[in-house]
Amino acid sequence: MPERLAPLNIGGLEIKVPIIQGGMGVKVSTSSLAVAVANCGGGGTIAGVGLGEVIEHDRIDPIGASIKSLREEIRQAKAASDGVVGVNIMVALGHYQEAVRTTVEEKADFIASGAGLPLRLPEYAEGGTTKLIPIVSSGRAADLIFKTWRKRYDVLPDAVIVEGPLAGGHLGFKYDQLVSSQVPPLEDIMADVLVVVEEYGTKGKIPVIPAGGIYDGKDIARFLRAGAAGVQMATRFVVTHECSVDDAFKKAYVAATEDDIAIIKSPVGLPGRTLKTAFVKKILASERVPFSCDYICLRGCDPTTAPYCIADAMFAACHGDLDNAVVFCGSNVPRIDKIVSVKELMDELVVETEKELAAPQPVAGG
Ligand SMILES: Cc1cc2nc3c(=O)[nH]c(=O)nc-3n(C[C@H](O)[C@H](O)[C@H](O)COP(=O)(O)O)c2cc1C
């Protein structure tokens, strides 16, 4: 194992520092955060969900508004950085296909796509140079994507992000499994995905990138030693000056303890990890928070039966109205104790990881 961090190579796209900042909707990871990460040599990700708030609320052309904002975000990022910036597009997004087309047209470096199986991603992205990265939470999902993409499109993913149960946001596990801790650790899921990559004869060619609960250089080094080519992290990037959410959101992260974390059922049909705000306490008590909606932003949400609007609750979060918010967070949020710059965070992670990689390893059985 080399002592210096090797770049992450995604189908010829080189990310000098093998840390990807994970996509965070709604308006948590916008171009300002993604650019700051890219300018430090990492991979920045703009979250494609919930960008069209202004016109969406005018109820004129919500899809058009979202697509226009997505285009602007990518253009801003490309104008501000020569580094690597991609877009996270949830499969559950109501206008998934349009968002993928726009991202490819604007020549973003990569699309990371989960919250559902991105089985048709190559079709929607056809003709572009954007690298395609599915996000999976099991070896089985990885296998299904590999099998389907090869059979239907004669392509394979450029990389795979493996998101485990400790991540923030919507999670690819069953609610009951999560609350009873009956979920495999990220290490085991990554090992399963590495087996799939090997079965397709692409070991060492398709990078595997774990995410969820990776906090410091020790964690990064551990995953690199276990076969990861890089890591994806998100929670730590929220508490940076460059993250565009209101300060109240960041301060809530700094103040959070274990008791402040809850798993809720999102109207999308997936569970999610969040801070226990006043709003979330209502949801946990099975209260319904009525809302009106003439635009289904996420497939799987039925506004007539959904107990609350996840988009409104996430807009409230990014604006700092925490009493009415769902504030997604990773399980490591209690460890957060300050707000720093992206450069400080990236430098700290690189130094810690390299120190850890240089440290002698205990000999097995010794
Ligand atoms: C506030 C927040 C919002 C998120 N939103 C999204 C999203 O829109 N799409 C997605 O695929 N993942 C989303 N995630 C998951 C992250 O991209 C990332 O994979 C995960 O949080 C990594 O775990 P960590 O936060 O422990 O580092 C979100 C995470 C957080 C904390």
Coordinates of C-alpha atoms and ligand atoms in Angstrom, one line a residue:
M1 CA 0.0 0.0 0.0
P2 CA 1.6 3.3 -1.1
E3 CA 2.1 6.0 1.7
R4 CA 0.9 8.8 -0.5
L5 CA -2.7 9.1 -1.6
A6 CA -3.1 7.9 -5.2
P7 CA -5.5 9.8 -7.4
L8 CA -8.9 8.3 -8.2
N9 CA -9.2 7.4 -11.8
I10 CA -12.8 7.2 -13.1
G11 CA -12.7 6.0 -16.7
G12 CA -9.8 8.4 -17.5
L13 CA -11.2 11.2 -15.3
E14 CA -8.6 11.9 -12.7
I15 CA -9.5 13.2 -9.2
K16 CA -6.2 14.1 -7.6
V17 CA -7.4 13.7 -4.0
P18 CA -9.5 10.6 -3.9
I19 CA -12.3 12.1 -1.9
I20 CA -15.7 12.9 -3.4
Q21 CA -18.0 15.2 -1.6
G22 CA -21.4 13.5 -1.8
G23 CA -24.4 15.2 -3.4
M24 CA -26.7 16.7 -0.8
G25 CA -30.2 17.9 -1.8
V26 CA -32.1 20.2 -1.3
K27 CA -29.6 23.0 -2.0
V28 CA -27.1 21.7 0.5
S29 CA -24.4 20.9 -2.0
T30 CA -24.7 23.6 -4.7
S31 CA -21.9 24.8 -7.0
S32 CA -20.3 26.9 -4.2
L33 CA -19.4 23.7 -2.2
A34 CA -18.7 21.5 -5.2
V35 CA -16.3 24.1 -6.6
A36 CA -14.4 24.5 -3.3
V37 CA -13.9 20.8 -3.1
A38 CA -12.9 20.5 -6.8
N39 CA -10.4 23.4 -6.3
C40 CA -8.8 21.4 -3.5
G41 CA -8.3 18.4 -5.9
G42 CA -11.3 16.4 -4.7
G43 CA -14.5 15.6 -6.6
G44 CA -17.3 18.1 -6.0
T45 CA -21.0 17.1 -6.4
I46 CA -23.9 19.4 -7.1
A47 CA -27.2 17.8 -5.9
G48 CA -29.7 17.8 -8.7
V49 CA -32.8 17.6 -6.5
G50 CA -34.8 20.7 -5.4
L51 CA -33.0 23.3 -7.4
G52 CA -36.0 25.0 -8.9
E53 CA -37.6 26.4 -5.8
V54 CA -38.5 29.9 -6.8
I55 CA -40.5 29.2 -9.9
E56 CA -41.7 25.9 -8.4
H57 CA -43.5 28.0 -5.8
D58 CA -45.0 30.2 -8.5
R59 CA -46.5 26.9 -9.9
I60 CA -45.7 28.0 -13.5
D61 CA -43.3 25.5 -14.9
P62 CA -41.6 23.5 -12.1
I63 CA -39.7 21.1 -14.3
G64 CA -38.5 23.9 -16.5
A65 CA -37.4 25.9 -13.4
S66 CA -35.5 22.9 -12.0
I67 CA -33.7 22.2 -15.3
K68 CA -32.8 25.9 -15.8
S69 CA -31.3 26.0 -12.3
L70 CA -29.4 22.8 -12.8
R71 CA -28.0 24.2 -16.0
E72 CA -26.9 27.4 -14.3
E73 CA -25.4 25.5 -11.4
I74 CA -23.2 23.4 -13.7
R75 CA -22.2 26.4 -15.8
Q76 CA -21.3 28.4 -12.6
A77 CA -19.2 25.4 -11.4
K78 CA -17.4 25.0 -14.7
A79 CA -16.6 28.7 -14.9
A80 CA -15.2 28.7 -11.4
S81 CA -13.1 25.5 -11.5
D82 CA -11.0 23.4 -13.7
G83 CA -11.4 20.6 -11.2
V84 CA -13.8 17.7 -11.2
V85 CA -17.5 18.5 -10.6
G86 CA -20.4 16.1 -11.1
V87 CA -24.1 16.0 -10.4
N88 CA -26.1 13.7 -8.1
I89 CA -29.4 12.8 -9.7
M90 CA -31.7 10.6 -7.7
V91 CA -33.5 8.0 -9.7
A92 CA -36.6 8.9 -7.8
L93 CA -36.6 12.4 -9.3
G94 CA -39.8 13.1 -11.2
H95 CA -37.9 14.6 -14.1
Y96 CA -34.9 12.2 -13.9
Q97 CA -34.5 11.8 -17.6
E98 CA -34.5 15.5 -18.3
A99 CA -32.0 16.1 -15.5
V100 CA -29.7 13.5 -16.9
R101 CA -29.9 15.0 -20.4
T102 CA -29.2 18.5 -19.1
T103 CA -26.2 17.3 -17.1
V104 CA -24.8 15.5 -20.1
E105 CA -25.4 18.5 -22.4
E106 CA -23.6 20.8 -20.0
K107 CA -20.7 18.3 -19.9
A108 CA -20.6 17.8 -16.2
D109 CA -17.8 15.4 -15.3
F110 CA -19.9 12.7 -13.8
I111 CA -23.4 11.7 -12.7
A112 CA -23.8 9.8 -9.5
S113 CA -27.2 8.2 -9.3
G114 CA -29.0 6.3 -6.6
A115 CA -32.2 6.3 -4.5
G116 CA -33.5 3.7 -6.9
L117 CA -31.7 1.5 -9.5
P118 CA -30.3 3.6 -12.4
L119 CA -31.0 0.9 -14.9
R120 CA -31.7 3.3 -17.8
L121 CA -29.0 5.8 -17.0
P122 CA -26.8 4.9 -20.1
E123 CA -29.8 5.3 -22.4
Y124 CA -30.6 8.8 -21.0
A125 CA -26.9 9.8 -21.1
E126 CA -26.2 8.5 -24.5
G127 CA -23.7 10.4 -26.7
G128 CA -22.1 12.3 -23.8
T129 CA -18.7 12.1 -22.2
T130 CA -20.1 12.4 -18.6
K131 CA -18.9 9.4 -16.5
L132 CA -21.7 7.3 -15.1
I133 CA -21.6 6.2 -11.4
P134 CA -24.4 4.2 -9.8
I135 CA -24.9 4.4 -6.1
V136 CA -25.7 1.0 -4.5
S137 CA -26.3 -0.4 -1.1
S138 CA -25.7 -4.1 -1.8
G139 CA -23.7 -6.4 -4.0
R140 CA -27.0 -7.6 -5.4
A141 CA -27.9 -4.1 -6.7
A142 CA -24.5 -3.7 -8.2
D143 CA -24.8 -7.1 -10.0
L144 CA -28.2 -6.2 -11.4
I145 CA -26.9 -2.9 -12.7
F146 CA -23.8 -4.4 -14.3
K147 CA -25.9 -7.2 -15.8
T148 CA -28.6 -4.9 -17.2
W149 CA -26.1 -2.2 -18.6
R150 CA -24.0 -4.9 -20.3
K151 CA -27.0 -6.7 -21.8
R152 CA -29.0 -3.6 -22.9
Y153 CA -26.3 -1.1 -23.7
D154 CA -23.0 -3.0 -23.9
V155 CA -21.4 -0.7 -21.2
L156 CA -20.5 -1.0 -17.6
P157 CA -20.4 1.7 -14.9
D158 CA -17.3 4.0 -14.8
A159 CA -17.2 3.6 -11.0
V160 CA -19.5 2.4 -8.2
I161 CA -20.4 4.3 -5.0
V162 CA -21.3 1.9 -2.2
E163 CA -23.5 3.7 0.4
G164 CA -23.8 2.0 3.7
P165 CA -26.3 2.3 6.6
L166 CA -24.5 5.1 8.4
A167 CA -24.9 7.7 5.6
G168 CA -27.1 10.7 5.7
G169 CA -30.1 11.4 3.5
H170 CA -32.3 8.7 2.0
L171 CA -31.0 5.2 2.7
G172 CA -31.2 2.1 0.6
F173 CA -32.3 -0.2 3.4
K174 CA -35.6 -1.1 5.0
Y175 CA -36.8 1.1 7.8
D176 CA -37.3 -1.8 10.2
Q177 CA -33.8 -3.2 9.5
L178 CA -32.3 0.2 10.2
V179 CA -34.0 0.9 13.5
S180 CA -33.2 -2.6 14.7
S181 CA -29.6 -2.3 13.5
Q182 CA -30.1 -5.4 11.3
V183 CA -28.0 -4.0 8.5
P184 CA -24.6 -5.1 7.3
P185 CA -21.7 -2.8 7.9
L186 CA -20.3 -0.8 4.9
E187 CA -17.1 -2.9 5.0
D188 CA -19.2 -6.1 4.2
I189 CA -21.3 -4.4 1.5
M190 CA -18.1 -3.0 -0.2
A191 CA -16.5 -6.5 -0.1
D192 CA -19.6 -7.8 -1.9
V193 CA -19.4 -5.1 -4.5
L194 CA -15.7 -5.8 -5.0
V195 CA -16.6 -9.4 -5.8
V196 CA -19.1 -8.2 -8.4
V197 CA -16.5 -6.0 -10.0
E198 CA -14.1 -8.9 -10.1
E199 CA -16.7 -11.3 -11.6
Y200 CA -17.1 -8.9 -14.5
G201 CA -13.3 -8.9 -15.1
T202 CA -13.0 -5.3 -14.2
K203 CA -11.0 -5.4 -11.0
G204 CA -8.8 -2.4 -10.7
K205 CA -10.6 -0.8 -13.7
I206 CA -13.9 0.1 -12.1
P207 CA -13.2 2.0 -8.9
V208 CA -15.3 1.2 -5.9
I209 CA -16.0 4.2 -3.6
P210 CA -17.5 3.6 -0.2
A211 CA -19.7 6.2 1.6
G212 CA -21.5 6.5 4.9
G213 CA -19.9 7.1 8.3
I214 CA -16.4 7.8 6.9
Y215 CA -15.2 10.6 9.2
D216 CA -11.4 10.9 9.3
G217 CA -8.1 9.8 7.8
K218 CA -8.1 6.6 9.8
D219 CA -11.5 5.6 8.2
I220 CA -10.3 6.6 4.7
A221 CA -7.0 4.6 5.1
R222 CA -9.0 1.6 6.4
F223 CA -11.2 1.6 3.3
L224 CA -8.3 2.1 0.9
R225 CA -6.6 -0.9 2.5
A226 CA -9.7 -2.9 2.0
G227 CA -9.8 -2.3 -1.7
A228 CA -11.5 1.1 -2.1
A229 CA -10.1 3.5 -4.8
G230 CA -11.4 6.5 -3.0
V231 CA -14.2 7.5 -0.6
Q232 CA -17.3 9.7 -0.7
M233 CA -18.1 11.9 2.3
A234 CA -21.0 14.3 2.9
T235 CA -21.8 15.2 6.6
R236 CA -18.4 16.8 7.2
F237 CA -18.8 19.0 4.2
V238 CA -22.0 20.6 5.5
V239 CA -20.1 22.3 8.3
T240 CA -17.8 24.3 5.9
H241 CA -18.0 28.0 5.1
E242 CA -18.6 27.2 1.5
C243 CA -21.7 25.1 2.0
S244 CA -24.6 27.3 1.1
V245 CA -27.1 26.4 3.8
D246 CA -28.1 28.8 6.5
D247 CA -25.8 29.0 9.5
A248 CA -28.6 27.6 11.7
F249 CA -28.3 24.3 9.8
K250 CA -24.6 24.1 10.4
K251 CA -24.9 25.1 14.1
A252 CA -27.5 22.3 14.6
Y253 CA -24.8 19.9 13.3
V254 CA -22.3 21.3 15.8
A255 CA -24.7 21.0 18.7
A256 CA -26.1 17.5 17.8
T257 CA -25.7 14.6 20.1
E258 CA -26.6 10.9 19.6
D259 CA -30.1 11.6 21.1
D260 CA -30.8 14.1 18.4
I261 CA -30.7 11.6 15.5
A262 CA -33.8 9.8 14.2
I263 CA -34.7 7.6 11.3
I264 CA -37.9 8.6 9.5
K265 CA -39.9 7.2 6.7
S266 CA -39.8 9.6 3.8
P267 CA -42.8 10.0 1.5
V268 CA -40.5 8.7 -1.3
G269 CA -40.8 5.2 0.3
L270 CA -37.2 5.2 1.7
P271 CA -36.1 5.7 5.2
G272 CA -33.8 8.7 6.0
R273 CA -31.5 9.8 8.8
T274 CA -32.3 13.2 10.2
L275 CA -31.9 15.5 13.2
K276 CA -34.9 15.4 15.6
T277 CA -36.3 18.8 14.9
A278 CA -39.8 19.9 16.2
F279 CA -41.1 18.9 12.7
V280 CA -39.5 15.5 12.8
K281 CA -40.9 14.9 16.3
K282 CA -44.4 15.4 14.8
I283 CA -43.6 12.9 12.0
L284 CA -42.3 10.4 14.6
A285 CA -45.6 10.8 16.5
S286 CA -47.4 9.9 13.2
E287 CA -48.9 13.4 12.9
R288 CA -49.8 14.4 9.4
V289 CA -48.6 17.8 8.2
P290 CA -51.0 18.8 5.4
F291 CA -49.7 20.4 2.3
S292 CA -50.8 21.1 -1.3
C293 CA -48.9 20.0 -4.3
D294 CA -49.5 20.1 -8.0
Y295 CA -46.1 18.8 -8.9
I296 CA -44.7 15.4 -8.0
C297 CA -41.0 16.1 -7.5
L298 CA -40.2 12.6 -6.4
R299 CA -41.7 9.4 -7.9
G300 CA -43.2 7.3 -5.2
C301 CA -44.7 10.3 -3.4
D302 CA -48.5 10.5 -3.5
P303 CA -49.5 14.0 -2.2
T304 CA -53.0 12.8 -1.3
T305 CA -51.7 10.3 1.2
A306 CA -48.1 11.4 2.0
P307 CA -47.9 12.5 5.7
Y308 CA -45.8 15.6 4.8
C309 CA -43.9 17.2 2.0
I310 CA -40.2 16.2 2.1
A311 CA -39.3 19.0 -0.4
D312 CA -40.9 21.8 1.7
A313 CA -39.2 20.4 4.9
M314 CA -35.8 20.3 3.1
F315 CA -36.3 23.8 1.7
A316 CA -37.0 24.9 5.3
A317 CA -33.7 23.3 6.4
C318 CA -31.6 25.1 3.9
H319 CA -33.2 28.4 4.8
G320 CA -32.6 27.8 8.5
D321 CA -36.3 27.4 9.5
L322 CA -35.3 24.3 11.5
D323 CA -38.7 24.0 13.4
N324 CA -40.3 23.1 10.1
A325 CA -37.4 21.1 8.7
V326 CA -36.1 17.7 8.0
V327 CA -32.3 18.1 8.5
F328 CA -30.7 15.1 6.9
C329 CA -27.4 14.1 8.6
G330 CA -25.0 11.1 8.7
S331 CA -24.6 9.0 11.9
N332 CA -21.3 10.8 12.6
V333 CA -22.9 14.1 13.2
P334 CA -22.3 14.1 17.0
R335 CA -18.6 14.2 16.3
I336 CA -18.8 17.5 14.5
D337 CA -17.5 20.3 16.7
K338 CA -16.7 23.2 14.4
I339 CA -17.3 25.0 11.1
V340 CA -14.2 25.1 8.9
S341 CA -13.2 25.9 5.4
V342 CA -13.2 23.2 2.7
K343 CA -9.4 23.7 2.4
E344 CA -8.9 23.1 6.1
L345 CA -11.0 20.0 6.0
M346 CA -9.4 18.5 2.9
D347 CA -5.9 19.3 4.1
E348 CA -6.7 17.6 7.5
L349 CA -8.1 14.5 5.8
V350 CA -5.1 14.2 3.4
V351 CA -2.5 14.6 6.2
E352 CA -4.4 12.1 8.5
T353 CA -4.8 9.6 5.7
E354 CA -1.2 9.7 4.6
K355 CA 0.0 9.4 8.2
E356 CA -2.2 6.4 8.7
L357 CA -1.1 4.7 5.5
A358 CA 2.6 5.2 6.5
A359 CA 2.1 3.7 9.9
P360 CA 3.2 0.0 10.2
Q361 CA 0.4 -2.5 10.1
P362 CA 0.1 -5.2 12.8
V363 CA 1.1 -8.5 11.4
A364 CA -1.9 -10.9 11.2
G365 CA -1.7 -13.5 14.0
G366 CA 1.3 -11.6 15.5
Ligands
LIG1 C1 -27.9 16.7 4.2 C2 -27.7 15.5 3.3 C3 -28.4 15.4 2.1 C4 -28.2 14.3 1.2 N1 -28.8 14.3 0.0 C5 -28.6 13.3 -0.9 C6 -29.1 13.4 -2.2 O1 -29.8 14.3 -2.6 N2 -28.8 12.3 -3.0 C7 -28.0 11.3 -2.7 O2 -27.8 10.4 -3.5 N3 -27.4 11.3 -1.4 C8 -27.7 12.3 -0.6 N4 -27.1 12.2 0.7 C9 -26.0 11.2 0.9 C10 -24.6 11.7 0.7 O3 -24.4 12.0 -0.7 C11 -23.5 10.7 1.1 O4 -23.4 9.5 0.3 C12 -23.6 10.2 2.6 O5 -24.2 11.1 3.4 C13 -22.2 9.9 3.0 O6 -22.2 9.6 4.4 P1 -21.6 10.7 5.5 O7 -22.5 11.8 5.5 O8 -21.5 9.9 6.7 O9 -20.2 11.1 5.0 C14 -27.3 13.3 1.6 C15 -26.6 13.4 2.8 C16 -26.8 14.4 3.6 C17 -26.0 14.5 4.9

